[in-house]
Coordinates of C-alpha atoms in Angstrom, one line a residue:
M21 CA 38.4 109.9 90.0
D22 CA 35.9 109.1 87.3
N23 CA 35.9 111.4 84.3
K24 CA 32.1 111.5 84.0
I25 CA 30.0 113.5 86.5
P26 CA 26.6 111.8 86.8
K27 CA 23.3 113.5 85.9
R28 CA 20.9 113.9 88.8
N29 CA 18.7 111.0 87.7
E30 CA 21.8 108.7 87.5
V31 CA 22.6 109.0 91.2
P32 CA 21.5 106.0 93.3
E33 CA 18.5 107.0 95.4
E34 CA 20.1 105.9 98.7
L35 CA 22.8 108.6 98.1
T36 CA 20.2 111.4 97.7
W37 CA 18.2 113.2 100.4
N38 CA 14.6 112.5 100.8
L39 CA 12.8 115.9 100.4
S40 CA 9.4 114.2 100.4
D41 CA 9.8 114.3 104.2
I42 CA 9.0 118.0 103.8
Y43 CA 6.4 117.8 101.0
K44 CA 5.3 114.5 99.6
T45 CA 3.9 116.0 96.4
N46 CA 4.2 119.3 94.5
E47 CA 0.5 119.8 95.4
D48 CA 1.4 119.8 99.1
W49 CA 3.9 122.6 98.4
E50 CA 1.3 124.5 96.4
N51 CA -1.2 124.2 99.2
D52 CA 1.2 125.6 101.8
Y53 CA 2.1 128.4 99.3
E54 CA -1.5 129.4 98.9
S55 CA -2.1 129.0 102.7
A56 CA 0.8 131.3 103.6
K57 CA -0.5 134.0 101.2
K58 CA -4.0 133.7 102.7
E59 CA -2.7 133.9 106.2
A60 CA -0.6 137.0 105.3
D61 CA -3.8 138.7 103.9
E62 CA -5.7 137.8 107.1
L63 CA -2.9 139.2 109.3
Q64 CA -2.8 142.4 107.3
V65 CA -6.4 143.1 108.2
A66 CA -5.2 143.5 111.9
E67 CA -2.9 146.4 111.0
G68 CA -3.4 149.2 113.5
K69 CA -5.2 147.2 116.1
F70 CA -3.4 143.9 116.7
A71 CA -1.4 145.2 119.7
L72 CA -4.2 147.1 121.5
T73 CA -4.6 144.4 124.2
A74 CA -2.5 141.5 125.6
D75 CA -5.0 139.0 124.1
S76 CA -5.1 140.5 120.7
L77 CA -1.3 140.6 120.5
Y78 CA -1.1 137.0 121.6
D79 CA -3.7 135.8 119.0
F80 CA -2.0 137.8 116.3
L81 CA 1.5 136.5 117.0
K82 CA 0.1 132.9 116.9
G83 CA -1.1 133.5 113.4
Y84 CA 2.2 135.3 112.6
E85 CA 4.2 132.3 113.7
S86 CA 2.1 130.0 111.5
C87 CA 2.6 132.2 108.5
I88 CA 6.4 132.7 108.9
S89 CA 7.1 129.1 109.7
K90 CA 5.4 128.1 106.4
I91 CA 7.6 130.5 104.5
Y92 CA 10.7 129.0 106.1
K93 CA 9.5 125.5 105.1
L94 CA 8.5 126.5 101.5
Y95 CA 11.8 128.4 101.1
G96 CA 14.0 125.6 102.6
Y97 CA 12.4 123.0 100.3
A98 CA 12.8 125.1 97.2
E99 CA 16.4 126.1 98.0
M100 CA 17.4 122.4 98.4
K101 CA 15.6 121.5 95.2
R102 CA 17.5 124.2 93.4
D103 CA 20.8 123.2 94.9
Q104 CA 20.6 119.5 94.0
D105 CA 20.5 120.6 90.3
T106 CA 21.0 124.3 89.7
A107 CA 20.5 123.8 85.9
D108 CA 17.0 122.4 86.3
A109 CA 14.5 125.0 85.1
E110 CA 11.7 123.7 87.2
N111 CA 13.9 123.9 90.3
Q112 CA 14.9 127.4 89.4
K113 CA 11.3 128.4 89.0
L114 CA 10.3 126.9 92.3
Y115 CA 13.1 128.8 94.1
A116 CA 12.2 132.0 92.4
R117 CA 8.5 131.6 93.5
A118 CA 9.6 131.0 97.1
Q119 CA 11.8 134.1 97.0
S120 CA 8.9 136.2 95.6
L121 CA 6.5 134.9 98.2
D122 CA 9.0 135.7 100.9
V123 CA 9.1 139.3 99.6
F124 CA 5.3 139.5 99.2
I125 CA 4.7 138.4 102.8
S126 CA 7.5 140.7 104.1
E127 CA 5.7 143.6 102.5
K128 CA 2.3 142.5 103.8
L129 CA 3.6 142.2 107.4
S130 CA 6.1 145.0 107.4
F131 CA 3.8 146.9 109.8
V132 CA 4.4 144.4 112.6
E133 CA 7.7 145.5 114.2
P134 CA 7.0 149.3 113.9
E135 CA 3.6 148.8 115.5
I136 CA 5.0 146.9 118.4
L137 CA 7.7 149.5 118.8
N138 CA 5.1 152.2 118.9
L139 CA 3.7 150.8 122.2
E140 CA 4.5 153.0 125.1
E141 CA 7.4 151.9 127.3
G142 CA 6.5 149.2 129.8
K143 CA 3.3 148.2 127.9
I144 CA 4.7 144.8 126.9
E145 CA 5.6 144.0 130.6
D146 CA 2.0 144.9 131.5
Y147 CA 0.7 142.6 128.8
Y148 CA 2.7 139.7 130.3
K149 CA 0.9 140.2 133.6
Q150 CA -2.5 140.3 131.8
N151 CA -1.9 137.2 129.7
E152 CA 0.8 134.8 130.8
K153 CA 0.6 132.9 127.5
L154 CA 2.2 136.0 125.8
K155 CA 5.6 135.0 127.4
Y156 CA 5.7 132.3 124.7
F157 CA 6.8 135.1 122.4
K158 CA 9.1 136.9 124.8
C159 CA 12.3 136.2 122.9
L160 CA 10.7 137.5 119.7
L161 CA 9.4 140.6 121.4
D162 CA 12.7 141.2 123.2
E163 CA 14.6 141.1 119.8
I164 CA 12.2 143.5 118.2
I165 CA 12.6 145.9 121.1
R166 CA 16.4 145.5 121.0
T167 CA 16.5 146.8 117.5
K168 CA 14.2 149.7 118.1
E169 CA 16.6 152.5 117.0
H170 CA 17.2 150.6 113.7
T171 CA 13.5 150.0 112.9
L172 CA 11.8 152.4 110.6
S173 CA 8.3 153.6 110.0
K174 CA 5.7 151.2 108.6
E175 CA 5.9 152.8 105.2
M176 CA 9.7 152.7 105.1
E177 CA 9.7 149.1 106.4
M178 CA 7.3 148.2 103.6
L179 CA 9.6 149.9 101.0
L180 CA 12.7 148.0 102.3
A181 CA 10.7 144.7 102.2
S182 CA 9.6 145.3 98.7
A183 CA 13.2 145.5 97.6
G184 CA 13.9 142.0 98.8
D185 CA 13.8 140.2 95.5
M186 CA 16.1 142.8 93.9
A187 CA 18.5 142.6 96.8
E188 CA 19.1 138.9 96.3
S189 CA 20.0 139.3 92.6
M190 CA 23.8 139.4 93.2
Q191 CA 23.9 136.2 95.2
N192 CA 21.6 134.5 92.8
A193 CA 23.6 135.6 89.8
F194 CA 26.8 134.4 91.6
S195 CA 25.3 131.0 92.2
S196 CA 24.1 130.6 88.6
L197 CA 27.4 131.7 87.1
A198 CA 29.6 129.7 89.5
Y199 CA 27.7 126.5 89.6
A200 CA 25.6 126.2 86.5
D201 CA 27.1 128.3 83.7
L202 CA 30.8 128.4 84.4
K203 CA 32.6 125.6 82.6
F204 CA 36.3 124.8 83.0
P205 CA 38.8 123.3 80.6
D206 CA 39.8 119.7 80.9
T207 CA 42.8 118.9 83.1
H208 CA 44.8 115.7 84.0
D209 CA 44.8 113.4 87.0
E210 CA 47.7 111.6 88.5
K211 CA 47.6 108.8 85.9
G212 CA 47.7 111.3 83.0
N213 CA 44.0 110.8 82.2
V214 CA 42.1 113.8 80.8
I215 CA 39.3 114.7 83.2
Q216 CA 36.7 117.4 83.5
L217 CA 37.7 120.2 85.9
T218 CA 34.8 121.3 88.2
N219 CA 34.3 123.4 91.3
G220 CA 33.8 120.1 93.2
R221 CA 37.0 118.5 91.9
F222 CA 39.3 121.5 92.3
V223 CA 40.2 120.9 96.0
P224 CA 40.7 117.1 95.6
L225 CA 43.0 117.9 92.7
Q226 CA 44.9 120.4 94.8
M227 CA 45.5 117.6 97.3
S228 CA 47.2 115.4 94.7
E229 CA 50.7 114.2 95.5
N230 CA 51.7 115.1 91.9
R231 CA 52.8 118.8 91.8
E232 CA 52.2 119.1 88.1
V233 CA 48.6 117.9 88.5
R234 CA 48.1 120.6 91.2
K235 CA 49.8 123.3 89.2
E236 CA 47.8 122.6 86.0
A237 CA 44.5 122.5 87.9
F238 CA 45.3 125.6 89.8
E239 CA 46.2 127.6 86.7
K240 CA 43.3 126.5 84.6
F241 CA 40.8 126.9 87.5
Y242 CA 41.8 130.5 88.4
E243 CA 42.4 131.5 84.8
R244 CA 38.8 130.7 84.2
Y245 CA 37.7 132.8 87.1
K246 CA 40.1 135.6 86.1
S247 CA 38.5 135.7 82.6
F248 CA 35.2 136.8 84.3
A249 CA 36.9 139.1 86.8
N250 CA 35.0 142.2 85.8
T251 CA 31.7 140.3 86.1
W252 CA 32.6 138.9 89.6
A253 CA 33.7 142.4 90.6
S254 CA 30.3 143.9 89.4
L255 CA 28.4 141.2 91.4
Y256 CA 30.5 141.8 94.6
D257 CA 30.3 145.5 94.2
G258 CA 26.5 145.2 94.0
Q259 CA 26.5 143.0 97.1
V260 CA 28.5 145.5 99.1
K261 CA 26.4 148.4 97.9
K262 CA 23.3 146.5 99.0
Q263 CA 24.8 146.0 102.5
I264 CA 25.8 149.7 102.7
F265 CA 22.3 150.8 101.6
Y266 CA 20.5 148.7 104.2
A267 CA 23.0 149.8 106.9
K268 CA 22.4 153.5 106.1
A269 CA 18.7 153.0 105.9
R270 CA 18.7 151.4 109.4
K271 CA 20.9 154.1 110.8
Y272 CA 24.0 152.1 111.4
K273 CA 27.4 153.7 111.2
S274 CA 28.7 151.0 108.8
S275 CA 27.7 147.8 107.0
Y276 CA 30.1 146.0 109.3
E277 CA 28.3 147.3 112.4
A278 CA 24.9 146.4 110.9
A279 CA 26.0 142.9 110.0
V280 CA 27.3 141.9 113.5
D281 CA 24.4 143.6 115.3
R282 CA 22.0 141.3 113.3
N283 CA 23.4 138.5 115.5
N284 CA 23.3 140.6 118.7
V285 CA 27.1 140.7 118.8
S286 CA 29.4 143.6 119.3
T287 CA 31.9 144.6 116.6
T288 CA 34.5 144.1 119.4
V289 CA 34.2 140.3 119.0
C290 CA 35.3 140.4 115.4
D291 CA 37.8 143.1 116.0
N292 CA 39.3 140.9 118.8
L293 CA 39.6 138.0 116.4
I294 CA 41.3 140.0 113.7
N295 CA 43.6 141.8 116.1
C296 CA 44.6 138.5 117.9
V297 CA 45.2 136.6 114.7
N298 CA 47.3 139.5 113.3
K299 CA 49.4 139.4 116.5
N300 CA 50.0 135.7 115.9
L301 CA 50.8 135.7 112.2
D302 CA 54.3 134.5 113.2
K303 CA 52.7 131.1 114.0
M304 CA 51.2 131.0 110.5
H305 CA 54.5 131.9 109.0
K306 CA 56.1 129.1 111.0
Y307 CA 53.6 126.7 109.7
V308 CA 54.3 127.8 106.1
K309 CA 58.0 127.3 106.8
L310 CA 57.3 123.8 108.1
R311 CA 55.2 123.0 105.0
K312 CA 58.0 124.1 102.7
K313 CA 60.5 122.0 104.6
L314 CA 58.4 118.8 104.8
L315 CA 57.4 119.0 101.1
G316 CA 61.1 119.5 100.2
Y317 CA 60.6 122.5 97.9
D318 CA 63.0 125.4 97.2
E319 CA 59.9 127.5 96.5
L320 CA 56.4 127.0 98.0
H321 CA 53.5 128.1 95.8
M322 CA 49.8 128.5 96.4
Y323 CA 49.1 125.3 94.6
D324 CA 51.1 123.5 97.3
V325 CA 48.7 124.7 100.1
Y326 CA 46.5 121.6 100.1
A327 CA 49.1 119.0 99.5
S328 CA 49.7 116.8 102.5
M329 CA 52.9 117.4 104.3
V330 CA 52.9 113.7 105.1
S331 CA 52.7 112.4 101.6
D332 CA 53.8 108.8 102.3
Y333 CA 50.5 107.9 104.1
K334 CA 47.4 107.0 102.1
C335 CA 43.9 107.6 103.4
K336 CA 40.9 106.9 101.3
V337 CA 37.6 106.7 103.0
S338 CA 34.2 105.6 101.6
F339 CA 31.0 107.2 102.8
E340 CA 30.0 104.0 104.5
E341 CA 33.3 103.9 106.4
A342 CA 33.0 107.5 107.3
K343 CA 29.6 107.0 108.9
A344 CA 31.0 104.2 111.1
I345 CA 34.0 106.3 112.1
S346 CA 31.7 109.3 113.0
L347 CA 29.5 107.2 115.2
E348 CA 32.6 106.1 117.2
A349 CA 34.3 109.5 117.3
L350 CA 31.2 111.3 118.6
K351 CA 30.3 108.7 121.3
P352 CA 31.5 111.1 124.1
L353 CA 28.4 113.2 123.2
G354 CA 26.1 110.5 124.5
D355 CA 23.7 107.7 123.4
D356 CA 20.9 110.1 122.5
Y357 CA 23.2 112.0 120.1
I358 CA 24.4 108.8 118.4
K359 CA 20.8 107.6 118.1
V360 CA 19.8 110.7 116.0
L361 CA 23.0 110.4 113.9
K362 CA 22.0 106.8 113.0
E363 CA 18.5 108.0 112.1
A364 CA 20.0 110.6 109.8
Y365 CA 22.2 108.0 108.1
D366 CA 19.4 105.4 107.7
N367 CA 16.7 107.7 106.5
R368 CA 18.3 109.8 103.8
W369 CA 18.8 113.1 105.5
I370 CA 22.0 113.5 103.4
D371 CA 22.6 114.2 99.7
V372 CA 26.0 112.6 99.2
V373 CA 27.7 112.8 95.8
E374 CA 28.4 115.4 93.1
N375 CA 26.1 115.4 90.1
E376 CA 25.8 117.8 87.1
G377 CA 24.5 121.2 88.2
K378 CA 24.7 120.4 91.9
R379 CA 25.8 123.2 94.2
G380 CA 29.4 123.0 95.3
G381 CA 30.7 122.6 98.8
A382 CA 28.5 121.4 101.7
Y383 CA 25.9 122.7 104.1
S384 CA 23.2 121.8 106.6
S385 CA 19.7 123.1 106.2
G386 CA 17.1 123.0 109.0
V387 CA 13.4 122.6 108.4
Y388 CA 11.4 123.2 111.6
G389 CA 8.9 120.4 112.3
V390 CA 10.7 118.0 110.0
H391 CA 14.4 117.3 110.4
P392 CA 17.7 118.8 109.2
Y393 CA 19.2 118.0 105.9
V394 CA 22.9 117.9 104.7
L395 CA 24.3 118.5 101.3
L396 CA 27.8 117.0 100.5
N397 CA 30.0 116.4 97.4
W398 CA 31.7 113.2 98.5
S399 CA 35.1 112.3 97.0
D400 CA 36.4 109.6 99.4
T401 CA 39.0 111.8 101.2
L402 CA 39.7 112.3 104.9
D403 CA 38.5 115.9 104.4
D404 CA 35.1 114.5 103.5
V405 CA 34.9 112.6 106.8
F406 CA 35.6 115.9 108.6
T407 CA 33.0 117.6 106.4
L408 CA 30.5 115.0 107.3
V409 CA 30.9 115.4 111.1
H410 CA 31.0 119.2 110.6
E411 CA 27.7 119.3 108.8
M412 CA 26.1 116.8 111.1
G413 CA 27.2 119.1 114.0
H414 CA 25.1 121.8 112.4
S415 CA 22.2 119.4 112.0
M416 CA 22.4 118.1 115.5
H417 CA 22.4 121.7 116.8
T418 CA 19.3 122.4 114.8
Y419 CA 17.7 119.1 115.9
Y420 CA 18.2 119.8 119.6
S421 CA 17.1 123.4 119.3
N422 CA 14.0 122.6 117.3
K423 CA 13.0 119.9 119.7
A424 CA 13.4 122.1 122.8
Q425 CA 12.2 125.5 121.5
S426 CA 9.3 127.1 119.8
F427 CA 9.7 128.1 116.1
F428 CA 10.9 131.6 116.9
D429 CA 13.0 130.6 119.9
S430 CA 14.7 127.8 118.0
N431 CA 16.3 130.0 115.4
Y432 CA 19.8 130.4 116.9
K433 CA 22.0 133.2 115.7
I434 CA 24.6 132.6 113.0
F435 CA 27.3 133.6 115.4
V436 CA 26.9 130.3 117.4
A437 CA 26.0 128.2 114.3
E438 CA 29.6 127.0 113.7
V439 CA 30.4 125.9 117.2
A440 CA 28.6 122.5 117.2
S441 CA 30.1 121.7 113.7
T442 CA 33.7 122.4 114.6
T443 CA 33.4 120.8 118.1
N444 CA 32.6 117.6 116.2
E445 CA 35.6 118.1 114.0
V446 CA 37.9 118.4 117.0
L447 CA 36.4 115.3 118.6
L448 CA 36.9 113.4 115.4
L449 CA 40.5 114.5 115.2
K450 CA 41.3 113.5 118.7
Y451 CA 39.6 110.1 118.3
L452 CA 41.6 109.4 115.1
L453 CA 44.8 110.4 116.9
D454 CA 44.1 108.1 119.8
K455 CA 43.4 105.2 117.4
A456 CA 46.5 105.8 115.2
T457 CA 48.6 102.7 114.9
S458 CA 51.8 104.3 113.4
D459 CA 53.9 107.4 113.5
K460 CA 53.0 108.1 109.9
E461 CA 49.3 108.0 110.6
R462 CA 49.8 110.2 113.6
A463 CA 51.8 112.7 111.6
Y464 CA 49.1 112.6 108.8
L465 CA 46.4 113.4 111.4
I466 CA 48.4 116.2 113.0
N467 CA 48.9 117.6 109.5
H468 CA 45.1 117.6 109.1
F469 CA 44.6 119.4 112.4
L470 CA 47.1 122.0 111.4
E471 CA 45.2 122.3 108.1
S472 CA 42.0 123.0 110.1
F473 CA 43.7 125.8 111.9
K474 CA 45.1 127.2 108.7
G475 CA 41.9 126.8 106.8
T476 CA 39.5 128.0 109.5
L477 CA 41.2 130.2 112.0
Y478 CA 43.6 132.0 109.7
R479 CA 41.9 131.7 106.3
Q480 CA 38.5 132.8 107.5
T481 CA 40.0 135.7 109.4
M482 CA 41.7 136.7 106.2
F483 CA 38.4 136.5 104.5
A484 CA 36.8 138.6 107.3
E485 CA 39.5 141.3 106.8
F486 CA 38.8 141.3 103.0
E487 CA 35.1 141.9 103.7
K488 CA 35.8 144.5 106.3
E489 CA 38.3 146.4 104.2
S490 CA 36.3 146.1 100.9
N491 CA 33.2 147.4 102.6
K492 CA 35.2 150.3 104.2
M493 CA 36.7 151.1 100.8
A494 CA 33.2 151.3 99.2
E495 CA 31.9 153.4 102.1
E496 CA 34.8 155.8 101.6
G497 CA 34.2 156.1 97.8
T498 CA 36.8 153.8 96.4
P499 CA 35.4 151.9 93.4
L500 CA 35.3 148.1 93.9
T501 CA 36.8 147.0 90.5
A502 CA 38.5 143.7 89.6
D503 CA 41.8 145.5 90.0
T504 CA 41.1 147.1 93.4
L505 CA 39.6 143.9 94.8
S506 CA 42.4 141.7 93.5
G507 CA 45.0 144.1 94.8
L508 CA 43.4 144.0 98.3
Y509 CA 43.2 140.2 98.2
M510 CA 46.8 139.8 97.1
N511 CA 48.1 142.1 99.8
L512 CA 46.2 140.1 102.5
N513 CA 47.4 136.8 101.0
K514 CA 51.0 138.0 101.3
K515 CA 50.5 139.2 104.8
Y516 CA 49.0 136.0 106.1
F517 CA 51.2 133.5 104.3
G518 CA 54.5 135.4 104.7
E519 CA 57.7 135.6 102.8
E520 CA 58.2 131.8 102.6
M521 CA 55.2 131.5 100.3
I522 CA 55.2 132.6 96.6
S523 CA 51.9 134.4 96.2
D524 CA 51.2 133.4 92.6
P525 CA 49.5 136.2 90.6
L526 CA 46.4 134.1 90.0
I527 CA 45.7 133.7 93.7
A528 CA 44.7 137.4 93.6
Y529 CA 41.4 136.2 92.0
E530 CA 40.5 133.7 94.7
W531 CA 38.0 136.2 96.1
C532 CA 35.9 135.7 92.9
R533 CA 34.9 132.1 93.9
I534 CA 34.0 132.5 97.6
P535 CA 30.2 132.2 98.0
H536 CA 30.4 133.3 101.6
F537 CA 31.2 136.9 100.5
Y538 CA 27.6 137.1 99.6
Y539 CA 26.5 136.2 103.1
N540 CA 27.3 139.6 104.7
F541 CA 30.1 139.2 107.2
Y542 CA 29.5 135.5 107.8
V543 CA 33.0 134.1 107.7
Y544 CA 34.5 135.6 110.8
Q545 CA 32.2 133.3 112.8
Y546 CA 33.9 130.2 111.5
A547 CA 37.1 131.4 113.2
T548 CA 35.5 132.5 116.5
S549 CA 33.5 129.2 116.5
F550 CA 36.7 127.2 115.8
S551 CA 38.4 128.8 118.8
A552 CA 35.4 128.1 121.0
S553 CA 35.2 124.5 119.8
V554 CA 38.8 123.7 120.5
A555 CA 38.1 124.6 124.2
I556 CA 34.7 122.8 124.3
A557 CA 36.0 119.6 122.8
D558 CA 39.0 119.5 125.2
R559 CA 36.7 120.0 128.2
I560 CA 34.3 117.3 127.0
L561 CA 37.1 114.7 126.7
K562 CA 38.8 115.7 130.0
E563 CA 35.8 116.5 132.3
G564 CA 33.1 114.2 130.9
Q565 CA 29.4 114.1 131.6
K566 CA 28.9 117.5 133.4
I567 CA 30.5 119.3 130.4
V568 CA 28.5 117.2 128.0
D569 CA 25.3 118.2 129.8
D570 CA 26.3 121.9 129.7
Y571 CA 27.1 121.6 126.1
K572 CA 23.8 120.0 125.2
R573 CA 22.0 122.8 127.3
F574 CA 23.8 125.2 124.9
L575 CA 22.6 123.2 121.9
R576 CA 19.0 123.3 123.1
S577 CA 19.0 127.0 123.9
G578 CA 18.2 128.3 120.4
C579 CA 18.2 132.1 120.6
T580 CA 16.9 132.4 124.1
S581 CA 19.8 134.8 125.0
D582 CA 22.5 136.7 123.2
P583 CA 25.2 134.4 121.5
V584 CA 28.1 135.4 123.7
S585 CA 26.0 134.6 126.8
L586 CA 24.9 131.3 125.4
L587 CA 28.5 130.2 124.8
K588 CA 29.3 131.0 128.4
I589 CA 27.0 128.0 129.2
A590 CA 29.5 125.9 127.5
G591 CA 32.4 127.6 129.3
V592 CA 33.7 130.0 126.6
D593 CA 33.8 133.8 126.7
L594 CA 34.3 135.3 123.3
S595 CA 34.0 138.9 124.6
T596 CA 37.8 138.5 125.2
E597 CA 40.7 137.5 123.0
T598 CA 41.4 134.5 125.4
P599 CA 39.7 131.7 123.4
V600 CA 41.4 132.8 120.2
Q601 CA 44.8 133.1 121.8
E602 CA 44.5 129.7 123.5
A603 CA 43.5 128.1 120.2
L604 CA 46.5 129.7 118.4
N605 CA 48.8 128.4 121.2
V606 CA 47.4 124.9 120.5
F607 CA 48.2 125.5 116.8
E608 CA 51.8 126.2 117.7
E609 CA 52.1 123.2 119.9
Y610 CA 51.0 120.9 117.1
I611 CA 53.5 122.5 114.7
E612 CA 56.2 121.6 117.1
L613 CA 54.7 118.1 117.5
L614 CA 54.8 117.5 113.8
F615 CA 58.5 118.5 113.8
V616 CA 59.0 115.7 116.4
E617 CA 56.8 113.2 114.6
K618 CA 58.7 113.7 111.3

């Protein structure tokens, strides 16, 4: 691990994404910016009359589609520019302008949904008969009608839209503090060298074989977060209050109900997940006991969570090697799938390595009419290979959906967004297990699979419980302070990891660093998607082409039905606990298998 983090302009071009595929010049971005503003002004003129006839509604929605798609494109470009270097003032300015434009246009067009909902019952169906072309917007219109009881008057919708800039302040402040302003003390690597501790380096250091390296990094990292605990609590409290405000304004019973309804999913799905995982915490505790035994410790601490239980096997993977592995592992998904992956690798769809100011973690971002992009922070680990196929799964879902659907119909719900990514991870794991040439390698990979269950199915469900309980606390009048949030988090940590784990006091502050807590009940979908993906990948490998065809039909479906129904195309029913329970049974099987391997 090199001590120096490169500046953005020091990163080789081939390891950066090519955002000029979206806008070749700043002038092109400015032209679209002005064009979107102009289109919004022109659309606003139609207020009160755009839905009077089938033809006028169709013509209006075509212009509406053009305007909104420009906003997505402008915003996506600006967000990626910001994330590649969050300390760059020009990038920050561009992103702020995109946010402001989004709010401006939301205000201008806030009359659209209320006016459509004011049409008498059955009018839209009559319009479809009068103008067949209007069915192009059927999914959009169906979604508007579905949320009728939560849509307000034109004046109230405009008021809520005008609060958009303010509403994003907590998330923006979190990103600036966590990724640009927060500086960590130096720590030591396995060779005793002094190195700079960063968000990007924290997890790789936690994977070190040297326990003292892990302990030092853990304590310095979380002490730094703890020193700003009151600030993090204020930010999160503001985020929760925002969610509660919007939920109340839209006549939901709770912020939880409002969040899941946004994806056209019942609260039952998340409740099923939490209930099922809680009924199976014995399996997680069994895993923790196995970890303690294989590591050979009298006490297991939170800084031992990422250490490999199979420490005598080395696995370092370069980005070039990872690309080659991914192309082989994902072959079961077909030649067309592999062809697009190669295009992504050859044409700079991916921003690969960490640089100063770069956003931590990884993500995929879709730009309709262009192609998806992926942000990584590569560190040559096996985890990075899994992250690559995970994010490319997102990108391929976006690619297939964008190619098959119109702009509005392509925008699949967040609930299904993690399915394609985690299906890729399971396919990679099974490929690597099949290719393993030694018992040590097999044990190492089984360890990784168990880590996926621990990190995704259990950890993300724990996060979901934290969100659900903290929102409930706020709704019941309990102040969300650093103490109350840390106490809640510590209790959940003890429950999930069990008595065999020492829940070190500093782990109580882990909630401070989780960006997904600003995404409004996002995380539970990682766990439901992981459960679905275990089943889908297994069927792909066992049943072949028919299942691959069904799976791709799911990928191409965008938001043309509700998420639970779409997943049924791929053979998974998340309205029940069955997929979660079956995945947890697989987890237990692999725990037993690792006992045998070792």
